[in-house]
PDB file of C-alpha atoms in Angstrom:
ATOM      1  CA  UNK A   1     104.909 117.516  95.493  1.00  0.00           C
ATOM      2  CA  UNK A   2     102.304 115.527  93.936  1.00  0.00           C
ATOM      3  CA  UNK A   3      99.908 116.359  90.835  1.00  0.00           C
ATOM      4  CA  UNK A   4      97.566 114.641  88.517  1.00  0.00           C
ATOM      5  CA  UNK A   5      97.992 115.038  84.889  1.00  0.00           C
ATOM      6  CA  UNK A   6      95.904 113.474  82.112  1.00  0.00           C
ATOM      7  CA  UNK A   7      98.807 111.440  80.178  1.00  0.00           C
ATOM      8  CA  UNK A   8      98.216 112.626  76.673  1.00  0.00           C
ATOM      9  CA  UNK A   9      97.654 115.710  77.786  1.00  0.00           C
ATOM     10  CA  UNK A  10     101.245 116.258  79.518  1.00  0.00           C
ATOM     11  CA  UNK A  11     103.287 114.286  75.824  1.00  0.00           C
ATOM     12  CA  UNK A  12     101.138 117.457  74.080  1.00  0.00           C
ATOM     13  CA  UNK A  13     102.880 120.001  76.691  1.00  0.00           C
ATOM     14  CA  UNK A  14     106.133 118.336  76.779  1.00  0.00           C
ATOM     15  CA  UNK A  15     106.274 118.773  72.913  1.00  0.00           C
ATOM     16  CA  UNK A  16     105.497 122.479  72.448  1.00  0.00           C
ATOM     17  CA  UNK A  17     108.185 123.364  75.741  1.00  0.00           C
ATOM     18  CA  UNK A  18     110.742 121.431  73.369  1.00  0.00           C
ATOM     19  CA  UNK A  19     110.337 123.953  70.784  1.00  0.00           C
ATOM     20  CA  UNK A  20     110.313 126.894  72.810  1.00  0.00           C
ATOM     21  CA  UNK A  21     112.956 125.937  75.752  1.00  0.00           C
ATOM     22  CA  UNK A  22     115.574 122.942  75.704  1.00  0.00           C
ATOM     23  CA  UNK A  23     115.885 123.129  79.880  1.00  0.00           C
ATOM     24  CA  UNK A  24     112.723 123.240  81.006  1.00  0.00           C
ATOM     25  CA  UNK A  25     111.613 120.341  78.327  1.00  0.00           C
ATOM     26  CA  UNK A  26     114.522 117.877  79.956  1.00  0.00           C
ATOM     27  CA  UNK A  27     112.860 119.142  83.294  1.00  0.00           C
ATOM     28  CA  UNK A  28     109.472 117.395  82.483  1.00  0.00           C
ATOM     29  CA  UNK A  29     111.279 114.498  80.239  1.00  0.00           C
ATOM     30  CA  UNK A  30     113.411 113.963  84.144  1.00  0.00           C
ATOM     31  CA  UNK A  31     109.206 113.830  85.930  1.00  0.00           C
ATOM     32  CA  UNK A  32     108.436 109.929  86.435  1.00  0.00           C
ATOM     33  CA  UNK A  33     104.928 108.958  86.557  1.00  0.00           C
ATOM     34  CA  UNK A  34     103.473 107.442  90.229  1.00  0.00           C
ATOM     35  CA  UNK A  35     100.902 104.695  90.322  1.00  0.00           C
ATOM     36  CA  UNK A  36      98.028 106.287  91.847  1.00  0.00           C
ATOM     37  CA  UNK A  37      97.247 103.763  93.908  1.00  0.00           C
ATOM     38  CA  UNK A  38     100.771 103.950  95.955  1.00  0.00           C
ATOM     39  CA  UNK A  39     100.461 107.817  95.760  1.00  0.00           C
ATOM     40  CA  UNK A  40      96.931 107.778  97.681  1.00  0.00           C
ATOM     41  CA  UNK A  41      98.175 104.804 100.177  1.00  0.00           C
ATOM     42  CA  UNK A  42     101.362 106.857 100.713  1.00  0.00           C
ATOM     43  CA  UNK A  43      98.643 109.801 101.457  1.00  0.00           C
ATOM     44  CA  UNK A  44      96.835 107.658 103.730  1.00  0.00           C
ATOM     45  CA  UNK A  45      99.089 106.436 105.944  1.00  0.00           C
ATOM     46  CA  UNK A  46     101.093 109.748 106.202  1.00  0.00           C
ATOM     47  CA  UNK A  47      97.737 111.461 107.393  1.00  0.00           C
ATOM     48  CA  UNK A  48      97.109 107.529 109.643  1.00  0.00           C
ATOM     49  CA  UNK A  49     100.411 108.741 111.197  1.00  0.00           C
ATOM     50  CA  UNK A  50     100.084 112.071 112.254  1.00  0.00           C
ATOM     51  CA  UNK A  51      96.961 111.367 113.649  1.00  0.00           C
ATOM     52  CA  UNK A  52      98.545 108.907 116.149  1.00  0.00           C
ATOM     53  CA  UNK A  53     100.914 110.730 117.026  1.00  0.00           C
ATOM     54  CA  UNK A  54      98.086 113.850 117.910  1.00  0.00           C
ATOM     55  CA  UNK A  55      96.333 111.126 120.002  1.00  0.00           C
ATOM     56  CA  UNK A  56      99.070 109.917 121.773  1.00  0.00           C
ATOM     57  CA  UNK A  57     100.412 113.389 122.244  1.00  0.00           C
ATOM     58  CA  UNK A  58      96.382 114.446 123.692  1.00  0.00           C
ATOM     59  CA  UNK A  59      96.257 110.804 125.776  1.00  0.00           C
ATOM     60  CA  UNK A  60     100.143 111.919 127.285  1.00  0.00           C
ATOM     61  CA  UNK A  61      98.546 115.673 128.432  1.00  0.00           C
ATOM     62  CA  UNK A  62      95.855 114.184 129.547  1.00  0.00           C
ATOM     63  CA  UNK A  63      97.861 111.790 132.139  1.00  0.00           C
ATOM     64  CA  UNK A  64      99.845 114.269 133.107  1.00  0.00           C
ATOM     65  CA  UNK A  65      97.705 117.127 133.913  1.00  0.00           C
ATOM     66  CA  UNK A  66      95.479 113.682 135.910  1.00  0.00           C
ATOM     67  CA  UNK A  67      98.961 112.741 138.086  1.00  0.00           C
ATOM     68  CA  UNK A  68      98.943 116.638 139.502  1.00  0.00           C
ATOM     69  CA  UNK A  69      95.903 116.629 140.541  1.00  0.00           C
ATOM     70  CA  UNK A  70      94.568 118.808 137.337  1.00  0.00           C
ATOM     71  CA  UNK A  71      90.739 118.645 135.997  1.00  0.00           C
ATOM     72  CA  UNK A  72      92.437 117.946 132.140  1.00  0.00           C
ATOM     73  CA  UNK A  73      90.210 120.705 129.735  1.00  0.00           C
ATOM     74  CA  UNK A  74      90.765 121.038 126.102  1.00  0.00           C
ATOM     75  CA  UNK A  75      91.749 124.591 127.266  1.00  0.00           C
ATOM     76  CA  UNK A  76      94.168 122.752 129.180  1.00  0.00           C
ATOM     77  CA  UNK A  77      95.385 120.575 126.749  1.00  0.00           C
ATOM     78  CA  UNK A  78      95.279 123.409 123.909  1.00  0.00           C
ATOM     79  CA  UNK A  79      97.629 125.511 126.032  1.00  0.00           C
ATOM     80  CA  UNK A  80     100.459 122.429 126.628  1.00  0.00           C
ATOM     81  CA  UNK A  81     100.495 120.918 123.190  1.00  0.00           C
ATOM     82  CA  UNK A  82      99.632 123.741 120.707  1.00  0.00           C
ATOM     83  CA  UNK A  83      96.370 120.645 119.497  1.00  0.00           C
ATOM     84  CA  UNK A  84      94.067 123.241 117.696  1.00  0.00           C
ATOM     85  CA  UNK A  85      90.581 123.017 119.064  1.00  0.00           C
ATOM     86  CA  UNK A  86      89.204 121.587 116.198  1.00  0.00           C
ATOM     87  CA  UNK A  87      91.236 118.922 116.443  1.00  0.00           C
ATOM     88  CA  UNK A  88      91.030 118.442 120.007  1.00  0.00           C
ATOM     89  CA  UNK A  89      87.053 118.554 119.290  1.00  0.00           C
ATOM     90  CA  UNK A  90      87.400 115.501 118.115  1.00  0.00           C
ATOM     91  CA  UNK A  91      89.147 112.692 119.774  1.00  0.00           C
ATOM     92  CA  UNK A  92      89.372 114.247 123.068  1.00  0.00           C
ATOM     93  CA  UNK A  93      85.740 112.771 124.729  1.00  0.00           C
ATOM     94  CA  UNK A  94      87.663 109.861 123.444  1.00  0.00           C
ATOM     95  CA  UNK A  95      90.743 109.705 124.591  1.00  0.00           C
ATOM     96  CA  UNK A  96      89.283 111.101 128.944  1.00  0.00           C
ATOM     97  CA  UNK A  97      87.256 108.176 128.456  1.00  0.00           C
ATOM     98  CA  UNK A  98      89.961 105.637 127.569  1.00  0.00           C
ATOM     99  CA  UNK A  99      92.786 107.318 130.425  1.00  0.00           C
ATOM    100  CA  UNK A 100      90.315 106.924 132.643  1.00  0.00           C
ATOM    101  CA  UNK A 101      89.064 103.511 131.779  1.00  0.00           C
ATOM    102  CA  UNK A 102      92.866 103.129 132.322  1.00  0.00           C
ATOM    103  CA  UNK A 103      93.896 104.607 135.398  1.00  0.00           C
ATOM    104  CA  UNK A 104      90.669 102.185 137.080  1.00  0.00           C
ATOM    105  CA  UNK A 105      91.852  99.067 135.355  1.00  0.00           C
ATOM    106  CA  UNK A 106      95.498  99.778 137.031  1.00  0.00           C
ATOM    107  CA  UNK A 107      93.282 101.162 140.700  1.00  0.00           C
ATOM    108  CA  UNK A 108      91.298  97.886 140.710  1.00  0.00           C
ATOM    109  CA  UNK A 109      94.698  95.061 139.789  1.00  0.00           C
TER     110      UNK A 109
END
């Protein structure tokens, strides 16, 4: 879990807990301060990776439907992948256009 707390406030909380519950104090002592820039990068990288996976899944499903001569619709992709319609609405048109362009390029070569 990642939380943000003022360092001075955290030290005060530890001092209050130290007098009341030594086991909780020891757990608080083991908490390490993270560099917020590194944390932000890590979260951003995780989001980007998930987005890439979702886009790849949509793309593969569109290709699969087209190879079976089935018109790829958002509904069919949702049923096949379980990807939410909100997410499909973000990426569907661009990915469909990309797949169609790839298909045109491979058929002309």
